[in-house]
Backbone as ProteinMPNN parsed JSONL, in Angstrom:
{"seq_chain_A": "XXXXXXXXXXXXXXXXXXXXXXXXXXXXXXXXXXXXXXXXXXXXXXXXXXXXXXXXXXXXXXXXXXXXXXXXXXXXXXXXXXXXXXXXXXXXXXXXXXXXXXXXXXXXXX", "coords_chain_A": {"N_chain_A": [[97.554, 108.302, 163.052], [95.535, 105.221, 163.083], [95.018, 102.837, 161.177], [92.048, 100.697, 160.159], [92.162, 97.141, 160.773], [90.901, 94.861, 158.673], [88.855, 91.82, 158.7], [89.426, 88.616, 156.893], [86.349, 87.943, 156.625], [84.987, 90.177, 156.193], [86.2, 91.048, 153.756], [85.651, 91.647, 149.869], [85.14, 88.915, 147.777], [86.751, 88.801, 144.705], [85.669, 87.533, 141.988], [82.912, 87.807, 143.498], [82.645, 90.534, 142.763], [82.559, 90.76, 140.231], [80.699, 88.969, 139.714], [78.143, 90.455, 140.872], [78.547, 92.645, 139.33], [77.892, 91.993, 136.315], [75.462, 91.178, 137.508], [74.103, 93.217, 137.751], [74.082, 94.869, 135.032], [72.732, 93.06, 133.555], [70.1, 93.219, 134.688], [69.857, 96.322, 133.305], [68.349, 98.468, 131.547], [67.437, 99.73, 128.197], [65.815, 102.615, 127.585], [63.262, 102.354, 125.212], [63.048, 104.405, 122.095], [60.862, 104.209, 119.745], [60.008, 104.123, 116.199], [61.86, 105.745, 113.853], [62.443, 107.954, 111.232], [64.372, 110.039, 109.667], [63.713, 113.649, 108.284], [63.757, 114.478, 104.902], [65.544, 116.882, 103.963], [66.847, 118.382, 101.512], [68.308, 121.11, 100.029], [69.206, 123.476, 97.271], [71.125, 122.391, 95.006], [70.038, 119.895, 94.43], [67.421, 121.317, 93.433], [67.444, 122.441, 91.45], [67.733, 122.731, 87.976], [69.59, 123.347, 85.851], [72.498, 121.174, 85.842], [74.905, 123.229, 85.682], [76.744, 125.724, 87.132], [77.235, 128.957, 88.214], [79.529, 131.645, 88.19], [79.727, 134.416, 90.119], [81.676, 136.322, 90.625], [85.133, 136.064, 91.987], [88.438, 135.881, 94.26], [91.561, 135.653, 93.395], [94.462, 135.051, 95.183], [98.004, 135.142, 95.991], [100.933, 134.045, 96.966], [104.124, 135.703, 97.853], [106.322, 135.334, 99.532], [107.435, 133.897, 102.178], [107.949, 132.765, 105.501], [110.141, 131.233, 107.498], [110.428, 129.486, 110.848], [112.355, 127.458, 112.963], [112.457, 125.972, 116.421], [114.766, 124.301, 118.427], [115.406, 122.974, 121.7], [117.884, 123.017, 124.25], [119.631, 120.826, 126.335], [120.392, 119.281, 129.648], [122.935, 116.613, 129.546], [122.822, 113.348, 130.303], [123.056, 112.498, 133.715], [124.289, 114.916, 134.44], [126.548, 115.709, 132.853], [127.665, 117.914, 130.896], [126.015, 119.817, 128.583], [123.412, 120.514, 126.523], [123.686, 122.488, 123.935], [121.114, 125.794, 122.374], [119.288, 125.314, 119.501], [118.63, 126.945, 116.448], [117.063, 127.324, 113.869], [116.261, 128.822, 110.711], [114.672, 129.961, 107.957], [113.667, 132.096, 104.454], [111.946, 132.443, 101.874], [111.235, 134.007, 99.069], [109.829, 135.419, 95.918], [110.953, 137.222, 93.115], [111.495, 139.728, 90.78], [108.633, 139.609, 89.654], [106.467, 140.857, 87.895], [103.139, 142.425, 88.234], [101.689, 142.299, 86.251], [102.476, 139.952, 85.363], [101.613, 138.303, 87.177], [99.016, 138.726, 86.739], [98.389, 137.378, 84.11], [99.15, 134.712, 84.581], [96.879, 134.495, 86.472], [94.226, 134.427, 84.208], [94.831, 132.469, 82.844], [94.113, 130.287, 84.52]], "CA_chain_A": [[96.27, 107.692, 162.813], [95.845, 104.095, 162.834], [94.113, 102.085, 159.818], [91.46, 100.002, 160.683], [92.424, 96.022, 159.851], [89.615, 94.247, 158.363], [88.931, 90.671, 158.589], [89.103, 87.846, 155.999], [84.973, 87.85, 156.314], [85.167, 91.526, 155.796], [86.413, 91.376, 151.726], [84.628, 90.723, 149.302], [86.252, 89.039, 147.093], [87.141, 89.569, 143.247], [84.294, 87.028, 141.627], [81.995, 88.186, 143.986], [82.318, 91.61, 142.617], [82.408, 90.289, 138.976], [79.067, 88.685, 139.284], [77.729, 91.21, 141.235], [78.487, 93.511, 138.073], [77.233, 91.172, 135.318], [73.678, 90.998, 137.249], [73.73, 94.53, 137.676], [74.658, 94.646, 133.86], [71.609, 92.238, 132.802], [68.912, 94.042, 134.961], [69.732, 97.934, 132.936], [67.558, 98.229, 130.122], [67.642, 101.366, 127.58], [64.73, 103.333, 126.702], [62.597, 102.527, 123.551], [62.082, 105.95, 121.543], [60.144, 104.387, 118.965], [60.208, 104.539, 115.004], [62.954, 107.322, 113.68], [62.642, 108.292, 110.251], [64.386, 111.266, 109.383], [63.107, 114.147, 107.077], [64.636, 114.874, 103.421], [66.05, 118.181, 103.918], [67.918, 118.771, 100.492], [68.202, 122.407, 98.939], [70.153, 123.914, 96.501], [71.501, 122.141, 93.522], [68.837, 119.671, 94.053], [66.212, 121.623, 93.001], [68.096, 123.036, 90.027], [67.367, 122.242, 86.806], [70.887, 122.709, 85.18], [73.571, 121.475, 86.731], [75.651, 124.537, 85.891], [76.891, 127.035, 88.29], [77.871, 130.54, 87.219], [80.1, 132.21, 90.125], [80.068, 135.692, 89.766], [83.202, 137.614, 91.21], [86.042, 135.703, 92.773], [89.433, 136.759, 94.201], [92.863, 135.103, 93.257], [95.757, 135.518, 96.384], [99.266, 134.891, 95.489], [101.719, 133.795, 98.402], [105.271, 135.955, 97.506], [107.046, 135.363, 100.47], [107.436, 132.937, 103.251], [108.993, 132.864, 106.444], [109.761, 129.588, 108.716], [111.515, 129.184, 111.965], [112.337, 126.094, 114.462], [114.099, 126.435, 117.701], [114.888, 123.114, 119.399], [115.883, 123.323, 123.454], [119.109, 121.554, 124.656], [119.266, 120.188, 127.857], [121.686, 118.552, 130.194], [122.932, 115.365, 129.52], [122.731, 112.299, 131.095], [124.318, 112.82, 134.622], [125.302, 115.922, 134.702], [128.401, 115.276, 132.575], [127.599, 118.291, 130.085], [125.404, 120.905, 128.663], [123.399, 120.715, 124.822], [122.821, 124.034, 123.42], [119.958, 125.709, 121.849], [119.423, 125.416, 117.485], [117.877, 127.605, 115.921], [116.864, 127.512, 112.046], [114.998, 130.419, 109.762], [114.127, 130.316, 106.202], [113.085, 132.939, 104.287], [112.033, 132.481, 101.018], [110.197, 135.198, 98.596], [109.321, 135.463, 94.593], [111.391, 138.33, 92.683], [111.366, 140.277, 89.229], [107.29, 139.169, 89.09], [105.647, 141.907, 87.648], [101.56, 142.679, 88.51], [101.094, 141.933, 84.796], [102.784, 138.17, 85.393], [100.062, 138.024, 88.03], [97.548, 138.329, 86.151], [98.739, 136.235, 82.533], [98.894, 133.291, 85.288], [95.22, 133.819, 86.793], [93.875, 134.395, 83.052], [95.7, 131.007, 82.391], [93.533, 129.289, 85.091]], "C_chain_A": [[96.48, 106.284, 162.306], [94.878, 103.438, 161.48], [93.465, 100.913, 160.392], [91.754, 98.292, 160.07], [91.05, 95.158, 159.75], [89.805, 92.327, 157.924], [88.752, 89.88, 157.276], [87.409, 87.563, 155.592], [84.713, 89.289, 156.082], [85.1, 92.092, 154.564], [86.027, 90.504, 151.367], [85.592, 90.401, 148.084], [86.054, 88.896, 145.214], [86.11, 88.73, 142.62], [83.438, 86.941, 142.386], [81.487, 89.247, 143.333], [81.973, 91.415, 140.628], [80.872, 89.97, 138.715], [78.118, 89.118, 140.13], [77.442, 92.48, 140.146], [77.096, 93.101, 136.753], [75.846, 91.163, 135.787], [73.372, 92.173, 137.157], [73.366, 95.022, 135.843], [73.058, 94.186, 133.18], [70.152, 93.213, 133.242], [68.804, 95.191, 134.016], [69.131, 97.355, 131.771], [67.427, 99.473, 129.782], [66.069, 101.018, 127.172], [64.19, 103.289, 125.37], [62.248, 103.847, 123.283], [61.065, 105.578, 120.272], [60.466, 104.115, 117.131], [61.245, 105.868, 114.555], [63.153, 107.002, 112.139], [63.337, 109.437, 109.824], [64.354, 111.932, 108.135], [64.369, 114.507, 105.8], [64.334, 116.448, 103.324], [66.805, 118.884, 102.841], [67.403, 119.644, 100.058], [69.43, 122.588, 98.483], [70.518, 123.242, 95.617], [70.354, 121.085, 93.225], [67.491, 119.78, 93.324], [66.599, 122.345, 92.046], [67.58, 122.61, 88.745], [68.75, 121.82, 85.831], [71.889, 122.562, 86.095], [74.871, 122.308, 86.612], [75.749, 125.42, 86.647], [77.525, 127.936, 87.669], [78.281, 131.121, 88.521], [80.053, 133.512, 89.224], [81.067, 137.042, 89.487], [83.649, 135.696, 92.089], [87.275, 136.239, 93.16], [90.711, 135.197, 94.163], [94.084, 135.232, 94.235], [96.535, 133.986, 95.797], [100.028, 135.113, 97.033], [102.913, 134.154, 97.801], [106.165, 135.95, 98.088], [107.051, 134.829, 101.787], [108.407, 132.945, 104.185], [108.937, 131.97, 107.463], [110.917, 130.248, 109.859], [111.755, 128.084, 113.118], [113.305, 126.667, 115.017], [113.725, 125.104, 118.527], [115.964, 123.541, 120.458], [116.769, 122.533, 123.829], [118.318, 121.503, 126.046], [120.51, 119.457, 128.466], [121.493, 117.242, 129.629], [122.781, 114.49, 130.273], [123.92, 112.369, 132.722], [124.941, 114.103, 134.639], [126.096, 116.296, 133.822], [128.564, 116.487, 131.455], [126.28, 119.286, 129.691], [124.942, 120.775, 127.01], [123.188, 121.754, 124.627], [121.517, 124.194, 122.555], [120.367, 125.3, 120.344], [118.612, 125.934, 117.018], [118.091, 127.719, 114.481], [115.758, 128.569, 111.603], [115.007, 130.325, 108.366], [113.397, 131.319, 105.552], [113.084, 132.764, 102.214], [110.804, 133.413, 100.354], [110.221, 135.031, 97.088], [109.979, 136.907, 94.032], [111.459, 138.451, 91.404], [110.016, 139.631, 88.954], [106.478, 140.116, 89.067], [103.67, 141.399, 88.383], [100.655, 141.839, 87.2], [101.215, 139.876, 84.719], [101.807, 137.547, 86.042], [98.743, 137.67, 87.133], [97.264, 137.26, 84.815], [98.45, 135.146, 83.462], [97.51, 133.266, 85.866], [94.577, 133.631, 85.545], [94.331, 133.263, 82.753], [95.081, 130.125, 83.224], [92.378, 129.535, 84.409]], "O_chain_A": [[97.277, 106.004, 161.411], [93.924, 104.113, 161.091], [94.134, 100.129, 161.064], [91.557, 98.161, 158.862], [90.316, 94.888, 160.7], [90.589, 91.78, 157.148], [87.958, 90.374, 156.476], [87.116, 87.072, 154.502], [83.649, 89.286, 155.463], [84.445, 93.057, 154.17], [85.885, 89.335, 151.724], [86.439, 91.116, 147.548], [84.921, 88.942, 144.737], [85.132, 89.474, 142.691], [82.823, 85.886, 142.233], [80.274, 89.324, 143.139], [81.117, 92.063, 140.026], [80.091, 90.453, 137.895], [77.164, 88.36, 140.305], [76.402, 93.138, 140.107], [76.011, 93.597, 136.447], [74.949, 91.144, 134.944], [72.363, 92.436, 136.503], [72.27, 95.53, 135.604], [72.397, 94.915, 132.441], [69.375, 93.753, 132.454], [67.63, 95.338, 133.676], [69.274, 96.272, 131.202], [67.307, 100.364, 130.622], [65.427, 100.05, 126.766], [64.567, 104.054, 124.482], [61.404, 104.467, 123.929], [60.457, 106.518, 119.758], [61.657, 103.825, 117.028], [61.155, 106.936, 115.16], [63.833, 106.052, 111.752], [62.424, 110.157, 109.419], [64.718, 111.402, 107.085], [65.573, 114.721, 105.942], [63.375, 117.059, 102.852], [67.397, 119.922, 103.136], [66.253, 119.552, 99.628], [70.48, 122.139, 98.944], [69.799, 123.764, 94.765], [69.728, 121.136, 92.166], [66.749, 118.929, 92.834], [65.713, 123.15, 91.758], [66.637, 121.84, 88.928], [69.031, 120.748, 85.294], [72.22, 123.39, 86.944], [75.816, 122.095, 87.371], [74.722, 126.041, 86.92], [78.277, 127.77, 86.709], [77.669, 131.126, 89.59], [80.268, 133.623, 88.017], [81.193, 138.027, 88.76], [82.986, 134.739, 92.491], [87.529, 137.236, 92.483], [90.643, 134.115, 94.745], [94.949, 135.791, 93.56], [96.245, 132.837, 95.462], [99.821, 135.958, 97.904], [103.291, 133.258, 97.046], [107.147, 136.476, 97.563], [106.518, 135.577, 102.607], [109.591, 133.099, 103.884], [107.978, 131.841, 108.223], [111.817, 131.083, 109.767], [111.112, 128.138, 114.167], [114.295, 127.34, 114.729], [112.669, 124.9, 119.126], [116.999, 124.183, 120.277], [116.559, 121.321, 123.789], [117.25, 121.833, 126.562], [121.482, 119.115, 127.792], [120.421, 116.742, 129.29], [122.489, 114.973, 131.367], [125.149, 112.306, 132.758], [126.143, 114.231, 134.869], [126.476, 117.456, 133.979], [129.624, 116.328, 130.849], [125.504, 119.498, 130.622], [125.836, 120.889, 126.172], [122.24, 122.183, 125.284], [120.895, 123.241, 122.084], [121.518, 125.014, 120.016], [117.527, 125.36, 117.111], [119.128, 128.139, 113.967], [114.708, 128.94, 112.126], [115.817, 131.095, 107.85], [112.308, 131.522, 106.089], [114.056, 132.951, 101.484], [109.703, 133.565, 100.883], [110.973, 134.068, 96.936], [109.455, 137.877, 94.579], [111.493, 137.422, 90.728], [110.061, 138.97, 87.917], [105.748, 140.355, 90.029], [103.253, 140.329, 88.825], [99.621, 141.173, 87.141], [100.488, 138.98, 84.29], [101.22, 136.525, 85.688], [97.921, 136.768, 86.976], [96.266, 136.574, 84.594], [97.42, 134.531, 83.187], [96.892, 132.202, 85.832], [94.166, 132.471, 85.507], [93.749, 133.143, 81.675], [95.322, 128.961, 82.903], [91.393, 128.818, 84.582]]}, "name": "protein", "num_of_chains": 1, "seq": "XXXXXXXXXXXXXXXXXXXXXXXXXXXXXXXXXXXXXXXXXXXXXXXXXXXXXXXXXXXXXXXXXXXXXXXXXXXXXXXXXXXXXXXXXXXXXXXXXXXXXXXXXXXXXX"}
């Protein structure tokens, strides 16, 4: 399939299309909506009187043990010339001899 060749009066050329844009550009005009006030929606401490809050119940969670792992991917080297292997790392760290009772002396302490 052949491609059709198009004459020098054919293209249009590059500041043609420029200020072909720009009038396009000047003609668009956006939509007036008008006045826009919007309403005062505030509840809750607003309309309080004291600014005290009283929580009722909460819960305390304690993190005793953590566990990481990365694994970075070899790959050939440059050319052929060789081979990287994988690496793999793991961490494992945890909290020991902490009684229930230690638990709780430290939330009582917040």
């Amino acid at each position: 399939m052949k491609l059709p060749v198009l004459k020098r009066s054919q293209i249009i050329s590059i500041p043609c299309l420029i200020l072909l844009f720009l009038l396009s550009a000047a003609i668009v005009e956006a939509q007036q909506l008008g006045e826009f006030s919007p309403k005062d929606n505030t509840t809750g401490l607003n309309k309080l009187k004291s600014k005290k809050i009283y929580i009722a119940n909460f819960t305390v969670n304690y993190q005793v043990f953590n566990e990481k792992e990365d694994i970075n991917k070899g790959g050939a080297l440059i050319g052929n010339k060789g081979v990287r292997g994988d690496a793999k790392a793991a961490l494992n760290v945890g909290l020991g001899n902490i009684s229930q009772n230690d638990f709780q002396q430290l939330t009582n302490d917040l």
